[in-house]
Amino acid sequence: MLPGGEPPQGAARPARPTPARLTPPAQPAPAAAQPEPAAQPELAAQPELAAQPELAAQPAVAALPGPGLVNVANALTVLRLILVPVFVACLLAGGTDWRVAAFVVFGVASVTDLLDGRLARRRGLITDFGKIADPIADKALTGAALVTLSALGELAWWVTAVILAREIAVTLLRFWVIRHGVIAASRGGKLKTLLQVVAIALYVLPGPPAALRAAVMAAAVAVTVVTGIDYGVRAMRLHRRQPHAGAGAEP
């Protein structure tokens, strides 16, 4: 090697170091796609909740229990049933005082008939027991009064027979069409009940003129017969129309 660091001619020159190739820094691998959460079964079953998440987030509200058997409406119905034999006993005892007592008992029982239905509807106290016991208590009170008055010779038996036959027939019609629907009480039916109560009260209470008693009872019998026929016609229409209306309905 010559002075100055140069190699002689013909000598192989040492290889110059190749500068290191700069490699770009490794790019971070893209994050794996996050799996979508599985659809909740309750949302899949109810698409309207899936479309509105704020509704789905609300907790389900448990169904409210039905009214209990022991309530004020049923208590009034039971009270009316208990008052029936008390009323009959007072009526059979004879005498003015007992007649007045029978009138008071009959009036209290009639008021319970008015109150228990209203309380049951307003306070949501309608029960299966009330549906069965309430009409039974009504018929028991009216029937006991009519039969007792006829047995005492104060009311013709045919009047008692007509009214009781109508009540029994309407009760049977209710059971006949109960699976097709319920026929709402008409104004005539309410008028019938009012006239019967007033007529019986006039016969029980000593003092009212016989002509007044007979006139009110005649009106009660007439409305009883007319409303009974009307109820029978409506029951037949409901029974005939219902199968055709539900022919295309799903089971």
Coordinates of N, CA and C in Angstrom, one line a residue:
M1 N 0.9 -1.2 0.0 CA 0.0 0.0 0.0 C 0.9 1.2 0.0
L2 N 0.7 2.1 -0.9 CA 1.4 3.3 -1.0 C 1.1 4.3 0.1
P3 N 2.1 5.2 0.3 CA 1.8 6.2 1.3 C 0.6 7.0 0.9
G4 N -0.2 7.4 1.7 CA -1.4 8.1 1.4 C -2.6 7.2 1.5
G5 N -2.4 5.9 1.7 CA -3.5 5.0 1.9 C -4.0 4.4 0.6
E6 N -3.3 4.7 -0.6 CA -3.9 4.2 -1.8 C -3.2 2.8 -2.0
P7 N -3.9 1.8 -2.4 CA -3.4 0.5 -2.7 C -2.6 0.5 -4.0
P8 N -1.6 -0.3 -4.2 CA -0.8 -0.3 -5.5 C -1.8 -0.8 -6.6
Q9 N -1.2 -0.4 -7.9 CA -2.0 -0.8 -9.0 C -2.0 -2.3 -9.2
G10 N -3.2 -2.8 -9.6 CA -3.3 -4.2 -9.7 C -3.8 -4.9 -8.5
A11 N -3.7 -4.2 -7.3 CA -4.2 -4.8 -6.1 C -5.7 -4.6 -5.9
A12 N -6.3 -5.6 -5.4 CA -7.8 -5.5 -5.2 C -8.1 -4.5 -4.1
R13 N -9.0 -3.6 -4.5 CA -9.5 -2.6 -3.5 C -10.5 -3.3 -2.5
P14 N -10.3 -2.9 -1.3 CA -11.3 -3.5 -0.3 C -12.7 -3.0 -0.6
A15 N -13.6 -3.9 -0.4 CA -15.0 -3.5 -0.7 C -15.5 -2.5 0.4
R16 N -16.2 -1.5 -0.2 CA -16.7 -0.5 0.7 C -18.0 -1.0 1.4
P17 N -18.1 -0.7 2.6 CA -19.3 -1.2 3.3 C -20.6 -0.6 2.7
T18 N -21.5 -1.4 2.4 CA -22.8 -0.9 1.8 C -23.6 -0.4 3.0
P19 N -24.1 0.8 2.8 CA -24.9 1.4 3.9 C -26.2 0.6 4.1
A20 N -26.6 0.4 5.3 CA -27.8 -0.4 5.7 C -29.0 0.3 5.1
R21 N -29.8 -0.6 4.4 CA -31.0 -0.1 3.8 C -32.1 0.1 5.0
L22 N -32.6 1.3 4.9 CA -33.5 1.7 5.9 C -34.9 1.1 5.6
T23 N -35.3 0.3 6.5 CA -36.7 -0.3 6.3 C -37.7 0.5 7.0
P24 N -38.9 0.7 6.4 CA -39.9 1.5 7.1 C -40.4 0.8 8.3
P25 N -40.8 1.5 9.3 CA -41.3 0.9 10.6 C -42.5 0.1 10.3
A26 N -42.6 -1.0 11.0 CA -43.7 -1.9 10.7 C -45.0 -1.3 11.1
Q27 N -46.0 -1.3 10.2 CA -47.3 -0.7 10.5 C -48.1 -1.7 11.4
P28 N -48.8 -1.1 12.4 CA -49.6 -2.0 13.3 C -50.7 -2.7 12.5
A29 N -50.9 -3.9 12.8 CA -51.9 -4.7 12.1 C -53.3 -4.1 12.4
P30 N -54.1 -4.1 11.4 CA -55.5 -3.5 11.7 C -56.2 -4.4 12.7
A31 N -56.9 -3.7 13.6 CA -57.6 -4.4 14.6 C -58.7 -5.3 14.0
A32 N -58.8 -6.4 14.6 CA -59.8 -7.4 14.1 C -61.2 -6.8 14.3
A33 N -62.1 -7.0 13.3 CA -63.4 -6.5 13.4 C -64.1 -7.1 14.6
Q34 N -64.7 -6.1 15.4 CA -65.4 -6.6 16.6 C -66.7 -7.3 16.2
P35 N -66.9 -8.5 16.8 CA -68.2 -9.2 16.4 C -69.4 -8.4 16.9
E36 N -70.4 -8.4 16.1 CA -71.6 -7.7 16.5 C -72.3 -8.5 17.6
P37 N -72.8 -7.8 18.6 CA -73.5 -8.6 19.7 C -74.7 -9.3 19.1
A38 N -74.9 -10.5 19.6 CA -76.0 -11.3 19.2 C -77.3 -10.7 19.6
A39 N -78.2 -10.8 18.7 CA -79.6 -10.2 18.9 C -80.2 -10.9 20.1
Q40 N -80.7 -10.0 21.0 CA -81.4 -10.6 22.2 C -82.7 -11.3 21.8
P41 N -83.0 -12.4 22.3 CA -84.2 -13.1 21.9 C -85.5 -12.3 22.1
E42 N -85.5 -11.6 23.2 CA -86.8 -10.9 23.5 C -87.0 -9.8 22.5
L43 N -85.8 -9.1 22.0 CA -86.0 -8.1 21.0 C -86.3 -8.7 19.6
A44 N -85.7 -9.8 19.3 CA -86.0 -10.5 18.1 C -87.5 -10.9 18.0
A45 N -88.0 -11.3 19.1 CA -89.4 -11.7 19.1 C -90.4 -10.5 19.1
Q46 N -89.9 -9.3 19.5 CA -90.7 -8.1 19.5 C -90.0 -7.0 18.6
P47 N -90.2 -7.0 17.3 CA -89.5 -6.0 16.5 C -89.8 -4.6 16.9
E48 N -91.0 -4.3 17.4 CA -91.3 -2.9 17.8 C -90.4 -2.5 18.9
L49 N -89.9 -3.4 19.8 CA -89.0 -3.0 20.9 C -87.6 -2.8 20.3
A50 N -87.2 -3.6 19.3 CA -85.9 -3.5 18.7 C -85.8 -2.2 18.0
A51 N -86.9 -1.7 17.4 CA -86.8 -0.4 16.7 C -86.8 0.8 17.6
Q52 N -87.2 0.6 18.9 CA -87.2 1.6 19.8 C -86.4 1.1 21.1
P53 N -85.1 1.4 21.1 CA -84.3 0.9 22.2 C -84.8 1.4 23.6
E54 N -85.3 2.6 23.6 CA -85.7 3.1 24.9 C -86.8 2.4 25.5
L55 N -87.7 1.7 24.7 CA -88.8 0.9 25.2 C -88.2 -0.4 25.6
A56 N -87.2 -1.0 24.9 CA -86.6 -2.2 25.3 C -85.9 -2.1 26.6
A57 N -85.4 -0.9 26.9 CA -84.6 -0.8 28.2 C -85.5 -0.8 29.4
Q58 N -86.8 -0.5 29.2 CA -87.7 -0.4 30.3 C -88.0 -1.8 30.9
P59 N -88.0 -2.0 32.2 CA -88.3 -3.3 32.7 C -89.8 -3.6 32.5
A60 N -90.0 -4.9 32.3 CA -91.4 -5.4 32.1 C -92.2 -5.2 33.4
V61 N -93.4 -4.8 33.2 CA -94.3 -4.5 34.3 C -95.2 -5.8 34.6
A62 N -95.1 -6.3 35.8 CA -95.9 -7.5 36.1 C -97.4 -7.2 36.1
A63 N -98.1 -8.2 35.6 CA -99.6 -8.1 35.6 C -100.1 -8.0 37.0
L64 N -101.1 -7.0 37.2 CA -101.7 -6.8 38.5 C -102.6 -8.0 38.8
P65 N -102.6 -8.4 40.0 CA -103.5 -9.5 40.4 C -104.9 -9.0 40.4
G66 N -105.8 -10.0 40.2 CA -107.3 -9.6 40.1 C -107.8 -9.4 41.5
P67 N -109.0 -8.8 41.6 CA -109.6 -8.5 42.9 C -109.8 -9.8 43.7
G68 N -109.6 -9.6 45.0 CA -109.8 -10.8 45.9 C -111.3 -11.1 46.1
L69 N -111.5 -12.3 46.6 CA -112.9 -12.7 46.9 C -113.5 -11.9 47.9
V70 N -112.8 -11.5 49.0 CA -113.3 -10.7 50.1 C -113.2 -9.3 49.7
N71 N -114.3 -8.6 49.4 CA -114.3 -7.2 49.1 C -115.6 -6.6 49.5
V72 N -115.8 -5.3 49.4 CA -117.0 -4.7 49.9 C -118.2 -5.0 49.0
A73 N -118.0 -5.2 47.7 CA -119.1 -5.5 46.8 C -119.6 -6.9 47.1
N74 N -118.8 -7.9 47.2 CA -119.2 -9.2 47.6 C -119.8 -9.3 49.0
A75 N -119.3 -8.5 49.9 CA -119.9 -8.4 51.2 C -121.3 -7.9 51.2
L76 N -121.6 -6.9 50.4 CA -123.0 -6.4 50.2 C -123.9 -7.5 49.6
T77 N -123.4 -8.2 48.7 CA -124.2 -9.3 48.1 C -124.5 -10.4 49.1
V78 N -123.5 -10.8 49.9 CA -123.8 -11.8 50.9 C -124.8 -11.2 51.9
L79 N -124.7 -10.0 52.3 CA -125.6 -9.3 53.2 C -127.0 -9.4 52.7
R80 N -127.2 -9.2 51.4 CA -128.5 -9.2 50.8 C -129.1 -10.7 50.9
L81 N -128.3 -11.7 50.7 CA -128.7 -13.0 50.8 C -129.1 -13.4 52.3
I82 N -128.4 -12.8 53.2 CA -128.7 -13.1 54.6 C -130.0 -12.4 55.0
L83 N -130.3 -11.2 54.4 CA -131.5 -10.5 54.8 C -132.7 -11.1 54.2
V84 N -132.6 -12.0 53.2 CA -133.8 -12.6 52.6 C -134.7 -13.3 53.7
P85 N -134.1 -14.3 54.4 CA -134.9 -15.0 55.4 C -135.3 -14.1 56.6
V86 N -134.5 -13.1 56.9 CA -135.0 -12.1 57.9 C -136.2 -11.4 57.5
F87 N -136.2 -11.0 56.2 CA -137.4 -10.3 55.6 C -138.6 -11.1 55.7
V88 N -138.5 -12.4 55.3 CA -139.6 -13.3 55.2 C -140.2 -13.5 56.6
A89 N -139.3 -13.7 57.6 CA -139.7 -13.9 59.0 C -140.5 -12.7 59.5
C90 N -140.0 -11.5 59.2 CA -140.7 -10.3 59.7 C -142.1 -10.2 59.0
L91 N -142.1 -10.6 57.7 CA -143.4 -10.5 57.0 C -144.4 -11.5 57.5
L92 N -144.0 -12.7 57.9 CA -144.9 -13.7 58.3 C -145.3 -13.5 59.8
A93 N -144.5 -12.7 60.5 CA -144.8 -12.5 61.9 C -146.2 -11.7 62.1
G94 N -146.6 -10.9 61.2 CA -147.9 -10.2 61.3 C -147.8 -9.0 62.2
G95 N -148.8 -8.2 62.1 CA -148.8 -7.0 63.0 C -148.1 -5.8 62.3
T96 N -148.5 -4.6 62.7 CA -148.0 -3.4 62.0 C -146.5 -3.2 62.2
D97 N -146.1 -3.5 63.5 CA -144.7 -3.3 63.8 C -143.8 -4.2 62.9
W98 N -144.2 -5.5 62.8 CA -143.4 -6.4 62.0 C -143.5 -6.0 60.6
R99 N -144.6 -5.5 60.1 CA -144.7 -5.1 58.7 C -143.7 -3.9 58.4
V100 N -143.6 -3.0 59.4 CA -142.7 -1.9 59.2 C -141.3 -2.4 59.2
A101 N -141.0 -3.4 60.1 CA -139.6 -4.0 60.2 C -139.3 -4.7 58.8
A102 N -140.3 -5.4 58.3 CA -140.1 -6.1 57.0 C -139.8 -5.1 55.9
F103 N -140.6 -4.0 55.9 CA -140.3 -2.9 54.9 C -138.9 -2.3 55.0
V104 N -138.4 -2.1 56.3 CA -137.1 -1.6 56.4 C -136.0 -2.6 55.9
V105 N -136.2 -3.9 56.3 CA -135.3 -4.9 55.8 C -135.3 -5.0 54.3
F106 N -136.5 -4.9 53.7 CA -136.5 -5.0 52.3 C -135.9 -3.8 51.6
G107 N -136.1 -2.6 52.2 CA -135.4 -1.4 51.7 C -133.9 -1.5 51.8
V108 N -133.4 -2.0 52.9 CA -131.9 -2.1 53.1 C -131.4 -3.1 52.0
A109 N -132.0 -4.2 51.9 CA -131.6 -5.2 50.9 C -131.6 -4.7 49.5
S110 N -132.6 -3.9 49.1 CA -132.7 -3.3 47.8 C -131.6 -2.3 47.6
V111 N -131.2 -1.5 48.6 CA -130.1 -0.6 48.5 C -128.8 -1.3 48.3
T112 N -128.6 -2.4 48.9 CA -127.4 -3.2 48.7 C -127.3 -3.7 47.3
D113 N -128.4 -4.0 46.7 CA -128.5 -4.4 45.3 C -128.0 -3.3 44.4
L114 N -128.3 -2.0 44.7 CA -127.9 -0.9 43.9 C -126.4 -0.6 44.2
L115 N -125.9 -0.7 45.4 CA -124.6 -0.3 45.7 C -123.5 -1.3 45.2
D116 N -123.8 -2.6 45.4 CA -122.7 -3.6 45.1 C -122.3 -3.6 43.6
G117 N -123.2 -3.4 42.7 CA -122.9 -3.3 41.3 C -122.0 -2.1 41.0
R118 N -122.4 -1.0 41.5 CA -121.7 0.3 41.3 C -120.3 0.2 41.8
L119 N -120.2 -0.3 43.1 CA -118.8 -0.4 43.7 C -117.9 -1.4 42.9
A120 N -118.5 -2.5 42.5 CA -117.7 -3.5 41.7 C -117.2 -2.9 40.4
R121 N -118.0 -2.1 39.7 CA -117.6 -1.5 38.5 C -116.6 -0.4 38.7
R122 N -116.8 0.5 39.6 CA -116.0 1.7 39.8 C -114.6 1.3 40.4
R123 N -114.6 0.3 41.3 CA -113.3 0.0 42.0 C -112.7 -1.3 41.4
G124 N -113.2 -1.8 40.3 CA -112.6 -3.0 39.7 C -112.7 -4.2 40.6
L125 N -113.8 -4.4 41.3 CA -114.0 -5.5 42.2 C -114.9 -6.6 41.6
I126 N -115.0 -6.7 40.3 CA -115.8 -7.7 39.7 C -115.1 -9.1 39.8
T127 N -115.8 -10.0 40.4 CA -115.2 -11.4 40.6 C -116.2 -12.4 40.0
D128 N -115.7 -13.6 39.8 CA -116.6 -14.7 39.4 C -117.7 -15.0 40.4
F129 N -117.4 -14.9 41.7 CA -118.4 -15.1 42.7 C -119.5 -14.0 42.6
G130 N -119.1 -12.8 42.4 CA -120.1 -11.7 42.3 C -121.0 -11.9 41.1
K131 N -120.4 -12.3 40.0 CA -121.2 -12.5 38.8 C -122.3 -13.6 39.0
I132 N -122.0 -14.6 39.8 CA -123.0 -15.6 40.1 C -123.9 -15.3 41.3
A133 N -123.3 -14.8 42.4 CA -124.1 -14.5 43.6 C -125.0 -13.3 43.5
D134 N -124.7 -12.3 42.7 CA -125.5 -11.1 42.6 C -126.8 -11.3 42.0
P135 N -126.9 -12.0 40.8 CA -128.3 -12.2 40.3 C -129.1 -13.2 41.1
I136 N -128.4 -14.2 41.8 CA -129.1 -15.1 42.7 C -129.7 -14.4 43.9
A137 N -129.0 -13.4 44.4 CA -129.5 -12.6 45.6 C -130.7 -11.8 45.1
D138 N -130.6 -11.2 43.9 CA -131.7 -10.4 43.4 C -133.0 -11.2 43.3
K139 N -132.8 -12.4 42.6 CA -134.0 -13.2 42.4 C -134.5 -13.8 43.7
A140 N -133.6 -14.1 44.6 CA -134.1 -14.6 45.9 C -134.9 -13.6 46.7
L141 N -134.5 -12.3 46.7 CA -135.2 -11.3 47.4 C -136.6 -11.1 46.8
T142 N -136.6 -10.9 45.4 CA -137.9 -10.6 44.8 C -138.8 -11.8 44.8
G143 N -138.3 -13.0 44.6 CA -139.1 -14.2 44.6 C -139.6 -14.5 46.0
A144 N -138.8 -14.3 47.0 CA -139.3 -14.6 48.4 C -140.4 -13.6 48.8
A145 N -140.3 -12.3 48.3 CA -141.3 -11.3 48.7 C -142.6 -11.7 47.9
L146 N -142.6 -12.0 46.7 CA -143.8 -12.3 45.9 C -144.5 -13.6 46.4
V147 N -143.7 -14.6 46.7 CA -144.3 -15.9 47.1 C -144.9 -15.7 48.5
T148 N -144.2 -14.9 49.4 CA -144.8 -14.7 50.7 C -146.1 -13.9 50.7
L149 N -146.1 -12.9 49.8 CA -147.3 -12.1 49.7 C -148.5 -12.9 49.1
S150 N -148.2 -13.7 48.2 CA -149.2 -14.6 47.6 C -149.7 -15.6 48.6
A151 N -148.8 -16.1 49.4 CA -149.1 -17.1 50.5 C -150.0 -16.5 51.5
L152 N -149.8 -15.2 51.8 CA -150.7 -14.5 52.8 C -152.0 -14.0 52.2
G153 N -152.2 -14.3 50.9 CA -153.4 -13.9 50.2 C -153.5 -12.5 49.8
E154 N -152.4 -11.7 49.8 CA -152.4 -10.3 49.5 C -152.1 -10.0 48.0
L155 N -151.6 -11.0 47.3 CA -151.2 -10.8 45.9 C -151.6 -12.1 45.1
A156 N -152.2 -11.9 44.0 CA -152.7 -13.0 43.2 C -151.5 -13.9 42.8
W157 N -151.7 -15.2 42.8 CA -150.7 -16.1 42.4 C -150.2 -16.0 41.0
W158 N -151.1 -15.6 40.1 CA -150.7 -15.5 38.7 C -149.7 -14.4 38.5
V159 N -149.8 -13.3 39.3 CA -148.8 -12.2 39.2 C -147.4 -12.8 39.6
T160 N -147.4 -13.5 40.7 CA -146.1 -14.1 41.1 C -145.6 -15.1 40.1
A161 N -146.5 -15.9 39.5 CA -146.1 -16.9 38.5 C -145.5 -16.2 37.2
V162 N -146.1 -15.1 36.8 CA -145.7 -14.4 35.6 C -144.3 -13.8 35.8
I163 N -144.1 -13.1 36.9 CA -142.8 -12.5 37.2 C -141.7 -13.5 37.4
L164 N -142.0 -14.6 38.1 CA -140.9 -15.6 38.4 C -140.6 -16.4 37.1
A165 N -141.6 -16.6 36.3 CA -141.4 -17.3 35.0 C -140.5 -16.5 34.1
R166 N -140.7 -15.2 34.1 CA -139.9 -14.3 33.3 C -138.4 -14.3 33.8
E167 N -138.3 -14.2 35.1 CA -136.9 -14.2 35.6 C -136.1 -15.5 35.4
I168 N -136.8 -16.6 35.5 CA -136.2 -17.9 35.3 C -135.8 -18.0 33.8
A169 N -136.7 -17.6 32.9 CA -136.5 -17.7 31.5 C -135.3 -16.8 31.1
V170 N -135.2 -15.6 31.6 CA -134.1 -14.7 31.2 C -132.8 -15.3 31.8
T171 N -132.8 -15.9 32.9 CA -131.6 -16.5 33.5 C -131.1 -17.7 32.6
L172 N -132.0 -18.5 32.1 CA -131.7 -19.6 31.2 C -131.1 -19.1 29.9
L173 N -131.7 -18.0 29.4 CA -131.2 -17.4 28.2 C -129.8 -16.8 28.3
R174 N -129.5 -16.3 29.5 CA -128.2 -15.8 29.8 C -127.1 -16.9 29.7
F175 N -127.5 -18.0 30.3 CA -126.5 -19.2 30.2 C -126.4 -19.7 28.8
W176 N -127.5 -19.6 28.0 CA -127.5 -20.1 26.6 C -126.6 -19.3 25.7
V177 N -126.6 -18.0 25.9 CA -125.8 -17.2 25.0 C -124.5 -16.7 25.6
I178 N -124.1 -17.2 26.8 CA -123.0 -16.6 27.5 C -121.7 -16.8 26.7
R179 N -121.6 -17.9 25.9 CA -120.3 -18.1 25.1 C -120.3 -17.2 23.9
H180 N -121.4 -16.6 23.5 CA -121.5 -15.8 22.3 C -121.3 -14.3 22.7
G181 N -121.6 -14.0 23.9 CA -121.5 -12.6 24.4 C -122.5 -12.3 25.5
V182 N -122.4 -11.1 26.0 CA -123.3 -10.6 27.1 C -124.2 -9.5 26.6
I183 N -125.5 -9.7 26.9 CA -126.4 -8.6 26.5 C -126.5 -7.6 27.6
A184 N -126.2 -6.4 27.3 CA -126.1 -5.3 28.3 C -127.5 -5.0 28.8
A185 N -127.6 -4.6 30.0 CA -128.9 -4.3 30.6 C -129.5 -3.0 29.9
S186 N -130.8 -3.1 29.6 CA -131.4 -2.0 28.9 C -132.1 -1.1 29.9
R187 N -132.6 0.0 29.4 CA -133.3 0.9 30.3 C -134.6 0.3 30.7
G188 N -135.2 -0.5 29.8 CA -136.4 -1.2 30.2 C -136.2 -2.2 31.4
G189 N -135.0 -2.9 31.4 CA -134.7 -3.8 32.4 C -134.5 -3.1 33.8
K190 N -133.9 -1.9 33.7 CA -133.7 -1.1 34.9 C -135.1 -0.6 35.4
L191 N -135.9 -0.2 34.5 CA -137.3 0.3 34.9 C -138.1 -0.9 35.5
K192 N -137.9 -2.0 34.9 CA -138.6 -3.2 35.5 C -138.2 -3.5 36.9
T193 N -136.9 -3.4 37.2 CA -136.4 -3.7 38.6 C -136.9 -2.6 39.5
L194 N -137.0 -1.4 39.1 CA -137.5 -0.3 40.0 C -138.9 -0.4 40.3
L195 N -139.7 -0.8 39.2 CA -141.2 -0.9 39.5 C -141.5 -2.1 40.4
Q196 N -140.7 -3.2 40.2 CA -140.9 -4.4 41.1 C -140.6 -4.0 42.5
V197 N -139.5 -3.3 42.7 CA -139.1 -3.0 44.1 C -140.2 -2.0 44.7
V198 N -140.7 -1.0 44.0 CA -141.7 -0.1 44.5 C -143.0 -0.8 44.8
A199 N -143.4 -1.7 43.8 CA -144.7 -2.4 44.0 C -144.6 -3.3 45.2
I200 N -143.6 -4.1 45.4 CA -143.4 -5.0 46.6 C -143.4 -4.1 47.9
A201 N -142.7 -3.0 47.8 CA -142.6 -2.2 49.0 C -144.0 -1.6 49.4
L202 N -144.8 -1.3 48.4 CA -146.2 -0.8 48.7 C -147.0 -1.9 49.3
Y203 N -146.8 -3.1 48.9 CA -147.6 -4.3 49.4 C -147.2 -4.6 50.8
V204 N -145.9 -4.4 51.1 CA -145.3 -4.8 52.4 C -145.7 -3.7 53.4
L205 N -145.6 -2.5 53.1 CA -145.8 -1.4 54.0 C -147.3 -1.3 54.3
P206 N -147.8 -1.3 55.5 CA -149.2 -1.1 55.8 C -149.6 0.4 55.6
G207 N -150.8 0.6 54.9 CA -151.3 1.9 54.8 C -151.6 2.4 53.4
P208 N -150.7 2.1 52.4 CA -151.0 2.6 51.0 C -152.3 2.1 50.5
P209 N -153.1 2.9 49.7 CA -154.4 2.5 49.2 C -154.2 1.2 48.3
A210 N -155.2 0.4 48.2 CA -155.2 -0.8 47.4 C -155.1 -0.5 46.0
A211 N -155.8 0.6 45.5 CA -155.7 1.0 44.1 C -154.3 1.3 43.7
L212 N -153.6 2.0 44.5 CA -152.2 2.4 44.2 C -151.3 1.2 44.1
R213 N -151.5 0.3 45.0 CA -150.7 -0.9 45.0 C -151.0 -1.7 43.7
A214 N -152.2 -1.9 43.4 CA -152.6 -2.6 42.2 C -152.1 -2.0 40.9
A215 N -152.1 -0.6 40.8 CA -151.7 0.1 39.6 C -150.2 -0.1 39.4
V216 N -149.4 0.1 40.5 CA -148.0 0.0 40.4 C -147.6 -1.5 40.0
M217 N -148.2 -2.4 40.7 CA -147.9 -3.8 40.4 C -148.3 -4.2 39.0
A218 N -149.4 -3.7 38.4 CA -149.8 -3.9 37.1 C -148.7 -3.4 36.1
A219 N -148.2 -2.2 36.4 CA -147.2 -1.6 35.6 C -145.9 -2.4 35.6
A220 N -145.6 -2.9 36.8 CA -144.4 -3.8 36.9 C -144.6 -5.1 36.2
V221 N -145.7 -5.7 36.2 CA -146.0 -6.9 35.4 C -145.9 -6.6 33.9
A222 N -146.4 -5.5 33.5 CA -146.4 -5.2 32.0 C -145.0 -5.0 31.6
V223 N -144.2 -4.2 32.3 CA -142.8 -4.0 31.9 C -142.0 -5.2 32.0
T224 N -142.3 -6.1 33.0 CA -141.6 -7.3 33.1 C -141.8 -8.2 31.9
V225 N -143.0 -8.3 31.4 CA -143.3 -9.2 30.3 C -142.6 -8.6 29.0
V226 N -142.8 -7.3 28.8 CA -142.2 -6.7 27.6 C -140.7 -6.8 27.6
T227 N -140.0 -6.5 28.7 CA -138.6 -6.6 28.7 C -138.1 -8.1 28.6
G228 N -138.9 -9.0 29.1 CA -138.6 -10.4 28.9 C -138.6 -10.8 27.4
I229 N -139.6 -10.4 26.7 CA -139.7 -10.7 25.3 C -138.6 -10.0 24.5
D230 N -138.3 -8.8 24.9 CA -137.1 -8.0 24.2 C -135.8 -8.8 24.5
Y231 N -135.6 -9.2 25.7 CA -134.4 -10.0 26.0 C -134.3 -11.2 25.2
G232 N -135.4 -11.9 25.0 CA -135.4 -13.2 24.2 C -135.1 -12.9 22.8
V233 N -135.6 -11.8 22.2 CA -135.3 -11.5 20.8 C -133.9 -11.1 20.6
R234 N -133.3 -10.3 21.5 CA -131.9 -10.0 21.4 C -131.0 -11.2 21.6
A235 N -131.4 -12.1 22.5 CA -130.6 -13.3 22.7 C -130.6 -14.2 21.4
M236 N -131.8 -14.3 20.7 CA -131.8 -15.1 19.5 C -131.0 -14.4 18.4
R237 N -131.0 -13.1 18.3 CA -130.2 -12.4 17.3 C -128.7 -12.6 17.5
L238 N -128.3 -12.5 18.8 CA -126.9 -12.7 19.1 C -126.5 -14.1 18.8
H239 N -127.3 -15.1 19.1 CA -127.0 -16.5 18.9 C -126.9 -16.8 17.4
R240 N -127.7 -16.2 16.5 CA -127.7 -16.4 15.1 C -126.6 -15.7 14.4
R241 N -126.3 -14.4 14.9 CA -125.3 -13.6 14.2 C -123.9 -14.0 14.5
Q242 N -123.6 -14.5 15.7 CA -122.3 -14.7 16.2 C -121.5 -15.8 15.3
P243 N -122.1 -16.9 15.0 CA -121.3 -17.9 14.2 C -120.9 -17.3 12.8
H244 N -121.8 -16.5 12.2 CA -121.4 -15.9 10.9 C -120.3 -14.9 11.1
A245 N -120.3 -14.1 12.2 CA -119.3 -13.1 12.4 C -118.0 -13.7 12.7
G246 N -117.9 -14.9 13.3 CA -116.7 -15.5 13.6 C -116.2 -16.6 12.7
A247 N -116.9 -16.8 11.5 CA -116.6 -17.9 10.6 C -115.2 -17.7 10.0
G248 N -114.7 -16.5 9.7 CA -113.4 -16.3 9.2 C -112.4 -16.0 10.2
A249 N -112.7 -16.0 11.4 CA -111.7 -15.7 12.5 C -110.8 -16.9 12.7
E250 N -109.6 -16.6 13.1 CA -108.7 -17.7 13.5 C -109.1 -18.3 14.8
P251 N -108.8 -19.6 14.9 CA -109.2 -20.2 16.2 C -108.3 -19.7 17.3

